[in-house]
mmCIF file of C-alpha atoms in Angstrom:
data_model
loop_
_atom_site.group_PDB
_atom_site.id
_atom_site.type_symbol
_atom_site.label_atom_id
_atom_site.label_comp_id
_atom_site.label_asym_id
_atom_site.label_seq_id
_atom_site.Cartn_x
_atom_site.Cartn_y
_atom_site.Cartn_z
ATOM 1 C CA MET A 1 -46.211 10.119 5.490
ATOM 2 C CA LEU A 2 -44.570 12.368 2.911
ATOM 3 C CA PHE A 3 -41.884 13.320 5.410
ATOM 4 C CA LEU A 4 -41.255 9.662 6.213
ATOM 5 C CA ALA A 5 -40.948 8.785 2.526
ATOM 6 C CA VAL A 6 -38.456 11.611 1.940
ATOM 7 C CA PHE A 7 -36.501 10.621 5.024
ATOM 8 C CA CYS A 8 -36.368 6.970 3.957
ATOM 9 C CA GLY A 9 -35.224 8.034 0.516
ATOM 10 C CA PHE A 10 -32.474 10.118 2.098
ATOM 11 C CA LEU A 11 -31.343 7.145 4.205
ATOM 12 C CA ALA A 12 -31.271 4.871 1.173
ATOM 13 C CA GLU A 13 -29.232 7.389 -0.813
ATOM 14 C CA TYR A 14 -26.847 7.864 2.105
ATOM 15 C CA GLN A 15 -26.418 4.098 2.472
ATOM 16 C CA LEU A 16 -25.728 3.705 -1.251
ATOM 17 C CA GLU A 17 -23.129 6.465 -1.139
ATOM 18 C CA HIS A 18 -21.530 4.824 1.882
ATOM 19 C CA VAL A 19 -21.312 1.485 0.044
ATOM 20 C CA ILE A 20 -19.784 3.175 -3.016
ATOM 21 C CA GLU A 21 -17.196 4.961 -0.855
ATOM 22 C CA ASN A 22 -16.281 1.686 0.825
ATOM 23 C CA GLN A 23 -15.809 0.032 -2.549
ATOM 24 C CA ARG A 24 -13.640 2.901 -3.797
ATOM 25 C CA GLU A 25 -11.521 2.792 -0.648
ATOM 26 C CA GLU A 26 -10.969 -0.954 -0.960
ATOM 27 C CA LYS A 27 -10.122 -0.529 -4.638
ATOM 28 C CA TYR A 28 -7.410 1.997 -3.775
ATOM 29 C CA ILE A 29 -6.042 -0.237 -1.031
ATOM 30 C CA LEU A 30 -5.845 -3.217 -3.388
ATOM 31 C CA SER A 31 -4.106 -1.051 -5.961
ATOM 32 C CA PHE A 32 -1.649 0.258 -3.369
ATOM 33 C CA ILE A 33 -0.828 -3.299 -2.276
ATOM 34 C CA GLU A 34 -0.012 -4.170 -5.892
ATOM 35 C CA ASP A 35 2.245 -1.100 -6.036
ATOM 36 C CA LEU A 36 4.022 -2.276 -2.890
ATOM 37 C CA LYS A 37 4.573 -5.713 -4.419
ATOM 38 C CA ALA A 38 6.010 -4.083 -7.542
ATOM 39 C CA ASP A 39 8.279 -1.940 -5.366
ATOM 40 C CA THR A 40 9.669 -4.942 -3.475
ATOM 41 C CA THR A 41 10.496 -6.627 -6.787
ATOM 42 C CA LYS A 42 12.268 -3.507 -8.031
ATOM 43 C CA ILE A 43 14.165 -3.100 -4.764
ATOM 44 C CA ASN A 44 15.389 -6.705 -4.890
ATOM 45 C CA GLN A 45 16.668 -6.140 -8.416
ATOM 46 C CA VAL A 46 18.510 -2.951 -7.453
ATOM 47 C CA LEU A 47 20.002 -4.585 -4.354
ATOM 48 C CA GLN A 48 21.295 -7.578 -6.302
ATOM 49 C CA ALA A 49 22.772 -5.421 -9.073
ATOM 50 C CA SER A 50 24.315 -2.982 -6.576
ATOM 51 C CA LEU A 51 25.999 -5.812 -4.671
ATOM 52 C CA GLU A 52 27.635 -7.038 -7.871
ATOM 53 C CA GLN A 53 28.665 -3.494 -8.731
ATOM 54 C CA GLN A 54 30.265 -3.037 -5.318
ATOM 55 C CA LYS A 55 32.320 -6.188 -5.906
ATOM 56 C CA GLY A 56 33.388 -4.666 -9.217
ATOM 57 C CA PHE A 57 34.490 -1.540 -7.380
ATOM 58 C CA ASP A 58 36.678 -3.684 -5.123
ATOM 59 C CA THR A 59 38.299 -5.322 -8.131
ATOM 60 C CA LEU A 60 38.820 -1.986 -9.858
ATOM 61 C CA MET A 61 40.455 -0.518 -6.762
ATOM 62 C CA GLY A 62 42.765 -3.534 -6.623
ATOM 63 C CA VAL A 63 43.694 -3.072 -10.291
ATOM 64 C CA LEU A 64 44.484 0.601 -9.769
ATOM 65 C CA LYS A 65 46.879 -0.251 -6.942
ATOM 66 C CA GLU A 66 48.673 -3.109 -8.702
ATOM 67 C CA PRO A 67 52.449 -2.578 -9.084
ATOM 68 C CA GLY A 68 53.256 -1.527 -12.634
ATOM 69 C CA PHE A 69 49.625 -0.728 -13.403
ATOM 70 C CA VAL A 70 50.422 2.324 -15.567
ATOM 71 C CA ASN A 71 52.577 0.210 -17.871
ATOM 72 C CA ASN A 72 50.057 -2.610 -18.182
ATOM 73 C CA PRO A 73 46.554 -1.197 -17.571
ATOM 74 C CA GLY A 74 44.660 -3.804 -19.625
ATOM 75 C CA LYS A 75 42.466 -5.010 -16.735
ATOM 76 C CA PHE A 76 41.324 -1.464 -16.122
ATOM 77 C CA GLU A 77 39.150 -1.457 -19.239
ATOM 78 C CA LYS A 78 37.171 -4.490 -18.099
ATOM 79 C CA TYR A 79 36.230 -3.072 -14.717
ATOM 80 C CA ALA A 80 36.108 0.685 -15.396
ATOM 81 C CA ALA A 81 32.644 0.300 -16.955
ATOM 82 C CA ASN A 82 31.264 -0.162 -13.425
ATOM 83 C CA VAL A 83 31.561 3.534 -12.690
ATOM 84 C CA PHE A 84 29.270 4.462 -15.587
ATOM 85 C CA ILE A 85 26.355 2.297 -14.445
ATOM 86 C CA LEU A 86 23.529 3.457 -12.188
ATOM 87 C CA PHE A 87 21.175 1.091 -10.361
ATOM 88 C CA LEU A 88 18.374 3.197 -8.926
ATOM 89 C CA PHE A 89 14.952 2.450 -7.441
ATOM 90 C CA HIS A 90 11.905 4.201 -8.903
ATOM 91 C CA GLN A 91 8.699 3.985 -6.893
ATOM 92 C CA THR A 92 5.501 2.582 -8.393
ATOM 93 C CA ASP A 93 3.302 5.535 -7.439
ATOM 94 C CA ARG A 94 0.225 5.111 -9.642
ATOM 95 C CA THR A 95 -2.132 4.706 -6.652
ATOM 96 C CA LEU A 96 -0.687 7.626 -4.725
ATOM 97 C CA GLN A 97 -0.997 9.802 -7.808
ATOM 98 C CA GLN A 98 -4.608 8.723 -8.257
ATOM 99 C CA LEU A 99 -5.342 9.524 -4.628
ATOM 100 C CA LYS A 100 -3.743 12.940 -4.929
ATOM 101 C CA ASN A 101 -5.653 13.688 -8.110
ATOM 102 C CA ALA A 102 -8.890 12.536 -6.480
ATOM 103 C CA GLY A 103 -8.478 14.825 -3.497
ATOM 104 C CA GLY A 104 -5.885 13.223 -1.311
ATOM 105 C CA LEU A 105 -5.917 10.545 1.330
ATOM 106 C CA ARG A 106 -9.299 11.690 2.680
ATOM 107 C CA LEU A 107 -10.670 8.840 0.545
ATOM 108 C CA ILE A 108 -8.868 6.416 2.894
ATOM 109 C CA ARG A 109 -11.125 6.660 5.926
ATOM 110 C CA GLU A 110 -9.238 4.119 8.042
ATOM 111 C CA GLN A 111 -6.846 6.399 9.924
ATOM 112 C CA ALA A 112 -4.317 3.642 10.570
ATOM 113 C CA ALA A 113 -4.243 2.790 6.871
ATOM 114 C CA SER A 114 -3.899 6.430 5.870
ATOM 115 C CA ASP A 115 -1.038 6.902 8.348
ATOM 116 C CA SER A 116 0.761 3.824 7.066
ATOM 117 C CA ILE A 117 0.526 5.014 3.451
ATOM 118 C CA ILE A 118 1.882 8.441 4.392
ATOM 119 C CA SER A 119 4.689 6.785 6.379
ATOM 120 C CA TYR A 120 5.706 4.675 3.397
ATOM 121 C CA ASP A 121 5.615 7.657 1.048
ATOM 122 C CA ASN A 122 7.836 9.630 3.427
ATOM 123 C CA MET A 123 10.326 6.771 3.561
ATOM 124 C CA VAL A 124 10.413 6.678 -0.243
ATOM 125 C CA LYS A 125 11.327 10.376 -0.174
ATOM 126 C CA GLU A 126 14.205 9.621 2.231
ATOM 127 C CA VAL A 127 15.431 6.918 -0.140
ATOM 128 C CA GLY A 128 15.168 9.485 -2.922
ATOM 129 C CA GLU A 129 17.604 11.751 -1.079
ATOM 130 C CA GLN A 130 20.100 8.894 -0.898
ATOM 131 C CA LYS A 131 19.488 8.200 -4.569
ATOM 132 C CA GLU A 132 20.682 11.734 -5.310
ATOM 133 C CA ASP A 133 23.917 10.972 -3.462
ATOM 134 C CA VAL A 134 24.440 7.834 -5.561
ATOM 135 C CA TYR A 135 23.816 9.806 -8.746
ATOM 136 C CA ASN A 136 26.309 12.493 -7.726
ATOM 137 C CA ALA A 137 28.926 9.861 -6.815
ATOM 138 C CA ASN A 138 28.396 8.248 -10.205
ATOM 139 C CA GLN A 139 28.839 11.550 -12.012
ATOM 140 C CA SER A 140 32.050 12.355 -10.126
ATOM 141 C CA ALA A 141 33.619 8.962 -10.806
ATOM 142 C CA ALA A 142 32.487 8.878 -14.438
ATOM 143 C CA GLY A 143 33.790 12.409 -14.987
ATOM 144 C CA LEU A 144 37.255 11.321 -13.888
ATOM 145 C CA ALA A 145 37.082 8.024 -15.774
ATOM 146 C CA VAL A 146 36.685 9.783 -19.131
ATOM 147 C CA GLN A 147 39.876 11.721 -18.353
ATOM 148 C CA ILE A 148 41.814 8.498 -17.715
ATOM 149 C CA PHE A 149 40.171 5.824 -19.857
ATOM 150 C CA ASP A 150 40.917 5.847 -23.628
ATOM 151 C CA TYR A 151 37.729 4.820 -25.433
ATOM 152 C CA ASN A 152 39.748 3.878 -28.510
ATOM 153 C CA SER A 153 40.616 0.481 -27.102
ATOM 154 C CA PRO A 154 41.083 -2.788 -29.021
ATOM 155 C CA ASP A 155 37.852 -4.272 -27.663
ATOM 156 C CA ASN A 156 35.578 -1.278 -28.262
ATOM 157 C CA SER A 157 33.034 -2.636 -30.752
ATOM 158 C CA TRP A 158 31.229 0.695 -31.067
ATOM 159 C CA ILE A 159 34.014 2.222 -33.136
ATOM 160 C CA ASN A 160 33.944 1.850 -36.931
ATOM 161 C CA ARG A 161 37.340 0.262 -37.606
ATOM 162 C CA SER A 162 37.121 1.041 -41.315
ATOM 163 C CA LEU A 163 37.547 4.667 -40.274
ATOM 164 C CA VAL A 164 39.465 4.416 -36.988
ATOM 165 C CA PRO A 165 42.471 2.049 -36.854
ATOM 166 C CA ARG A 166 42.419 -0.525 -34.069
ATOM 167 C CA PRO A 167 45.207 0.106 -31.515
ATOM 168 C CA GLU A 168 47.501 -2.729 -30.536
ATOM 169 C CA LYS A 169 46.763 -2.467 -26.833
ATOM 170 C CA PHE A 170 44.744 -0.569 -24.273
ATOM 171 C CA LYS A 171 46.183 2.789 -23.184
ATOM 172 C CA LEU A 172 45.493 5.386 -20.569
ATOM 173 C CA LEU A 173 44.981 9.034 -21.435
ATOM 174 C CA THR A 174 47.028 9.978 -18.397
ATOM 175 C CA THR A 175 49.287 8.253 -15.883
ATOM 176 C CA ASP A 176 49.321 11.234 -13.536
ATOM 177 C CA PRO A 177 49.488 9.729 -10.007
ATOM 178 C CA ALA A 178 47.387 12.561 -8.611
ATOM 179 C CA LYS A 179 44.629 11.977 -11.165
ATOM 180 C CA LEU A 180 44.700 8.206 -10.614
ATOM 181 C CA GLY A 181 44.638 8.750 -6.852
ATOM 182 C CA GLU A 182 41.662 11.082 -7.151
ATOM 183 C CA PHE A 183 39.863 8.488 -9.240
ATOM 184 C CA PHE A 184 40.614 5.786 -6.660
ATOM 185 C CA ASN A 185 39.140 8.001 -3.936
ATOM 186 C CA ASN A 186 36.032 8.591 -6.038
ATOM 187 C CA ILE A 187 35.555 4.854 -6.468
ATOM 188 C CA VAL A 188 35.760 4.426 -2.689
ATOM 189 C CA GLY A 189 33.191 7.197 -2.261
ATOM 190 C CA PHE A 190 30.917 5.651 -4.880
ATOM 191 C CA LYS A 191 31.054 2.290 -3.122
ATOM 192 C CA ILE A 192 30.292 3.783 0.304
ATOM 193 C CA THR A 193 27.383 5.775 -1.093
ATOM 194 C CA SER A 194 26.034 2.659 -2.809
ATOM 195 C CA ILE A 195 26.241 0.652 0.427
ATOM 196 C CA ILE A 196 24.360 3.352 2.372
ATOM 197 C CA TYR A 197 21.735 3.501 -0.362
ATOM 198 C CA CYS A 198 21.265 -0.262 -0.120
ATOM 199 C CA VAL A 199 20.742 0.001 3.645
ATOM 200 C CA TYR A 200 17.909 2.473 3.036
ATOM 201 C CA LEU A 201 16.456 0.229 0.336
ATOM 202 C CA GLU A 202 16.513 -2.787 2.655
ATOM 203 C CA GLU A 203 14.557 -0.826 5.255
ATOM 204 C CA LEU A 204 12.089 0.384 2.611
ATOM 205 C CA LYS A 205 11.547 -3.208 1.473
ATOM 206 C CA ARG A 206 10.833 -4.333 5.032
ATOM 207 C CA ASN A 207 8.405 -1.431 5.389
ATOM 208 C CA ALA A 208 6.630 -2.413 2.158
ATOM 209 C CA GLU A 209 6.323 -6.032 3.298
ATOM 210 C CA ARG A 210 4.879 -4.914 6.654
ATOM 211 C CA GLN A 211 2.456 -2.613 4.852
ATOM 212 C CA ILE A 212 1.134 -5.452 2.703
ATOM 213 C CA ILE A 213 0.483 -7.670 5.734
ATOM 214 C CA PHE A 214 -1.095 -4.817 7.707
ATOM 215 C CA LEU A 215 -3.409 -3.585 4.933
ATOM 216 C CA LYS A 216 -4.598 -7.076 4.065
ATOM 217 C CA LYS A 217 -5.455 -7.676 7.714
ATOM 218 C CA GLU A 218 -7.046 -4.253 8.176
ATOM 219 C CA TYR A 219 -9.326 -4.675 5.150
ATOM 220 C CA HIS A 220 -9.808 -8.452 5.463
ATOM 221 C CA LEU A 221 -8.214 -9.122 2.102
ATOM 222 C CA LYS A 222 -6.719 -12.403 0.899
#
Protein backbone atom coordinates (compact mmCIF):
# COMPACT_ATOMS: atom_id res chain seq x y z
CA MET A 1 0.00 0.00 0.00
CA LEU A 2 2.85 2.37 0.83
CA PHE A 3 4.43 1.69 -2.55
CA LEU A 4 1.13 2.35 -4.30
CA ALA A 5 0.68 5.64 -2.44
CA VAL A 6 4.20 6.78 -3.37
CA PHE A 7 3.67 5.73 -6.96
CA CYS A 8 0.35 7.58 -7.18
CA GLY A 9 1.99 10.65 -5.70
CA PHE A 10 4.73 10.43 -8.32
CA LEU A 11 2.14 10.18 -11.11
CA ALA A 12 0.24 13.18 -9.78
CA GLU A 13 3.43 15.24 -9.56
CA TYR A 14 4.44 14.18 -13.06
CA GLN A 15 1.00 15.11 -14.42
CA LEU A 16 1.13 18.51 -12.73
CA GLU A 17 4.57 19.19 -14.18
CA HIS A 18 3.32 18.14 -17.60
CA VAL A 19 0.38 20.57 -17.35
CA ILE A 20 2.70 23.39 -16.26
CA GLU A 21 5.07 22.70 -19.17
CA ASN A 22 2.15 22.75 -21.60
CA GLN A 23 1.00 26.08 -20.23
CA ARG A 24 4.50 27.55 -20.49
CA GLU A 25 4.86 26.31 -24.06
CA GLU A 26 1.53 27.83 -25.09
CA LYS A 27 2.48 31.08 -23.37
CA TYR A 28 5.68 31.29 -25.42
CA ILE A 29 3.82 30.49 -28.62
CA LEU A 30 1.25 33.21 -27.96
CA SER A 31 4.05 35.65 -27.22
CA PHE A 32 5.89 34.68 -30.40
CA ILE A 33 2.72 35.20 -32.46
CA GLU A 34 2.44 38.72 -31.03
CA ASP A 35 6.08 39.32 -32.00
CA LEU A 36 5.31 38.16 -35.54
CA LYS A 37 2.37 40.55 -35.75
CA ALA A 38 4.60 43.39 -34.56
CA ASP A 39 7.20 42.42 -37.16
CA THR A 40 4.69 42.50 -40.03
CA THR A 41 3.61 45.99 -38.97
CA LYS A 42 7.22 47.17 -38.88
CA ILE A 43 7.98 45.57 -42.24
CA ASN A 44 4.99 47.29 -43.86
CA GLN A 45 6.20 50.63 -42.54
CA VAL A 46 9.74 50.10 -43.84
CA LEU A 47 8.45 48.94 -47.23
CA GLN A 48 6.20 51.96 -47.65
CA ALA A 49 8.92 54.41 -46.60
CA SER A 50 11.54 52.70 -48.79
CA LEU A 51 9.28 52.89 -51.85
CA GLU A 52 8.89 56.64 -51.37
CA GLN A 53 12.63 56.98 -50.87
CA GLN A 54 13.33 55.10 -54.09
CA LYS A 55 11.07 57.53 -55.95
CA GLY A 56 13.10 60.34 -54.39
CA PHE A 57 16.27 58.72 -55.70
CA ASP A 58 14.80 58.74 -59.20
CA THR A 59 14.00 62.43 -58.93
CA LEU A 60 17.45 63.22 -57.54
CA MET A 61 19.13 61.34 -60.38
CA GLY A 62 17.03 63.31 -62.86
CA VAL A 63 18.04 66.60 -61.20
CA LEU A 64 21.72 65.69 -61.34
CA LYS A 65 21.49 65.05 -65.08
CA GLU A 66 19.51 68.18 -65.96
CA PRO A 67 21.27 70.47 -68.47
CA GLY A 68 22.79 73.44 -66.67
CA PHE A 69 22.42 71.78 -63.27
CA VAL A 70 25.71 73.15 -61.89
CA ASN A 71 24.59 76.71 -62.55
CA ASN A 72 21.14 76.26 -61.06
CA PRO A 73 21.28 73.43 -58.48
CA GLY A 74 18.36 74.64 -56.33
CA LYS A 75 16.29 71.45 -56.71
CA PHE A 76 19.22 69.41 -55.47
CA GLU A 77 18.75 70.62 -51.89
CA LYS A 78 15.16 69.39 -51.75
CA TYR A 79 15.94 65.84 -52.82
CA ALA A 80 19.49 65.34 -51.50
CA ALA A 81 18.11 64.70 -48.00
CA ASN A 82 16.97 61.27 -49.23
CA VAL A 83 20.49 59.92 -49.12
CA PHE A 84 20.83 60.65 -45.40
CA ILE A 85 17.76 58.67 -44.35
CA LEU A 86 17.76 55.00 -43.36
CA PHE A 87 14.63 52.85 -43.21
CA LEU A 88 15.60 49.60 -41.52
CA PHE A 89 13.67 46.69 -40.00
CA HIS A 90 14.43 45.66 -36.42
CA GLN A 91 13.04 42.33 -35.28
CA THR A 92 10.78 42.06 -32.23
CA ASP A 93 12.78 39.31 -30.52
CA ARG A 94 11.54 39.40 -26.92
CA THR A 95 10.17 35.83 -27.06
CA LEU A 96 13.25 34.39 -28.72
CA GLN A 97 15.42 36.07 -26.12
CA GLN A 98 13.26 34.66 -23.34
CA LEU A 99 13.51 31.19 -24.85
CA LYS A 100 17.27 31.45 -25.15
CA ASN A 101 17.59 32.67 -21.58
CA ALA A 102 15.33 29.86 -20.38
CA GLY A 103 17.40 27.17 -22.04
CA GLY A 104 16.57 27.33 -25.69
CA LEU A 105 13.84 25.93 -27.87
CA ARG A 106 13.72 22.67 -25.90
CA LEU A 107 10.75 24.30 -24.15
CA ILE A 108 8.88 24.10 -27.48
CA ARG A 109 8.14 20.39 -27.59
CA GLU A 110 6.21 20.45 -30.87
CA GLN A 111 9.00 19.74 -33.35
CA ALA A 112 7.18 21.37 -36.26
CA ALA A 113 6.67 24.53 -34.21
CA SER A 114 10.29 24.58 -33.08
CA ASP A 115 11.48 24.13 -36.67
CA SER A 116 9.26 26.94 -37.90
CA ILE A 117 10.58 29.34 -35.24
CA ILE A 118 14.18 28.49 -36.12
CA SER A 119 13.38 28.94 -39.82
CA TYR A 120 11.95 32.40 -39.21
CA ASP A 121 14.90 33.42 -37.05
CA ASN A 122 17.31 32.30 -39.78
CA MET A 123 15.42 34.34 -42.36
CA VAL A 124 15.64 37.39 -40.10
CA LYS A 125 19.42 36.91 -40.04
CA GLU A 126 19.47 36.84 -43.87
CA VAL A 127 17.49 40.09 -43.91
CA GLY A 128 20.03 41.46 -41.45
CA GLU A 129 22.83 40.81 -43.95
CA GLN A 130 20.93 42.82 -46.56
CA LYS A 131 20.35 45.53 -43.98
CA GLU A 132 24.13 45.87 -43.68
CA ASP A 133 24.33 46.45 -47.43
CA VAL A 134 21.70 49.20 -47.20
CA TYR A 135 23.59 50.83 -44.34
CA ASN A 136 26.86 50.75 -46.29
CA ALA A 137 25.16 52.19 -49.39
CA ASN A 138 23.72 54.97 -47.25
CA GLN A 139 27.11 55.78 -45.76
CA SER A 140 28.78 55.91 -49.19
CA ALA A 141 26.14 58.21 -50.68
CA ALA A 142 25.96 60.43 -47.60
CA GLY A 143 29.75 60.69 -47.49
CA LEU A 144 29.78 62.07 -51.03
CA ALA A 145 26.75 64.30 -50.44
CA VAL A 146 28.53 66.25 -47.69
CA GLN A 147 31.34 66.95 -50.18
CA ILE A 148 28.88 68.37 -52.73
CA PHE A 149 25.99 69.81 -50.73
CA ASP A 150 26.53 73.18 -48.97
CA TYR A 151 24.66 73.06 -45.66
CA ASN A 152 24.66 76.85 -45.49
CA SER A 153 21.63 77.11 -47.74
CA PRO A 154 18.85 79.72 -47.61
CA ASP A 155 16.30 77.21 -46.32
CA ASN A 156 18.42 75.63 -43.59
CA SER A 157 16.50 76.49 -40.41
CA TRP A 158 19.07 74.86 -38.14
CA ILE A 159 21.57 77.66 -38.65
CA ASN A 160 21.48 80.69 -36.33
CA ARG A 161 21.14 83.55 -38.83
CA SER A 162 22.08 86.13 -36.21
CA LEU A 163 25.56 84.63 -36.40
CA VAL A 164 25.70 83.20 -39.93
CA PRO A 165 24.44 85.40 -42.80
CA ARG A 166 21.79 83.85 -45.03
CA PRO A 167 23.10 83.27 -48.58
CA GLU A 168 21.11 84.52 -51.53
CA LYS A 169 20.84 81.14 -53.19
CA PHE A 170 21.78 77.50 -52.84
CA LYS A 171 25.33 76.60 -53.88
CA LEU A 172 27.36 73.49 -54.42
CA LEU A 173 30.70 72.94 -52.72
CA THR A 174 32.03 71.48 -55.94
CA THR A 175 30.95 71.23 -59.57
CA ASP A 176 33.60 68.64 -60.41
CA PRO A 177 31.98 66.36 -63.03
CA ALA A 178 33.86 63.35 -61.70
CA LYS A 179 32.60 63.94 -58.16
CA LEU A 180 29.02 64.52 -59.35
CA GLY A 181 29.24 61.39 -61.51
CA GLU A 182 30.49 59.35 -58.58
CA PHE A 183 27.61 60.63 -56.48
CA PHE A 184 25.12 59.73 -59.21
CA ASN A 185 26.52 56.19 -59.30
CA ASN A 186 26.22 55.93 -55.53
CA ILE A 187 22.58 56.96 -55.70
CA VAL A 188 21.96 54.22 -58.28
CA GLY A 189 23.70 51.72 -56.00
CA PHE A 190 21.70 52.89 -52.99
CA LYS A 191 18.45 52.45 -54.90
CA ILE A 192 19.35 48.95 -56.12
CA THR A 193 20.38 47.89 -52.63
CA SER A 194 17.13 49.27 -51.21
CA ILE A 195 15.07 47.37 -53.79
CA ILE A 196 16.86 44.09 -52.99
CA TYR A 197 16.34 44.71 -49.28
CA CYS A 198 12.63 45.22 -49.88
CA VAL A 199 12.43 41.91 -51.75
CA TYR A 200 13.88 40.15 -48.70
CA LEU A 201 11.49 42.02 -46.41
CA GLU A 202 8.49 41.01 -48.53
CA GLU A 203 9.51 37.36 -48.23
CA LEU A 204 10.04 37.72 -44.47
CA LYS A 205 6.56 39.23 -44.13
CA ARG A 206 5.01 36.33 -46.02
CA ASN A 207 6.93 33.93 -43.78
CA ALA A 208 5.66 35.71 -40.66
CA GLU A 209 2.07 35.58 -41.90
CA ARG A 210 2.40 31.84 -42.64
CA GLN A 211 3.91 31.29 -39.20
CA ILE A 212 0.96 32.96 -37.48
CA ILE A 213 -1.56 30.79 -39.33
CA PHE A 214 0.47 27.61 -38.74
CA LEU A 215 1.08 28.16 -35.01
CA LYS A 216 -2.54 29.07 -34.32
CA LYS A 217 -3.65 25.88 -36.05
CA GLU A 218 -0.98 23.74 -34.40
CA TYR A 219 -1.89 24.93 -30.90
CA HIS A 220 -5.63 25.38 -31.53
CA LEU A 221 -5.50 29.09 -30.81
CA LYS A 222 -8.01 31.72 -31.90
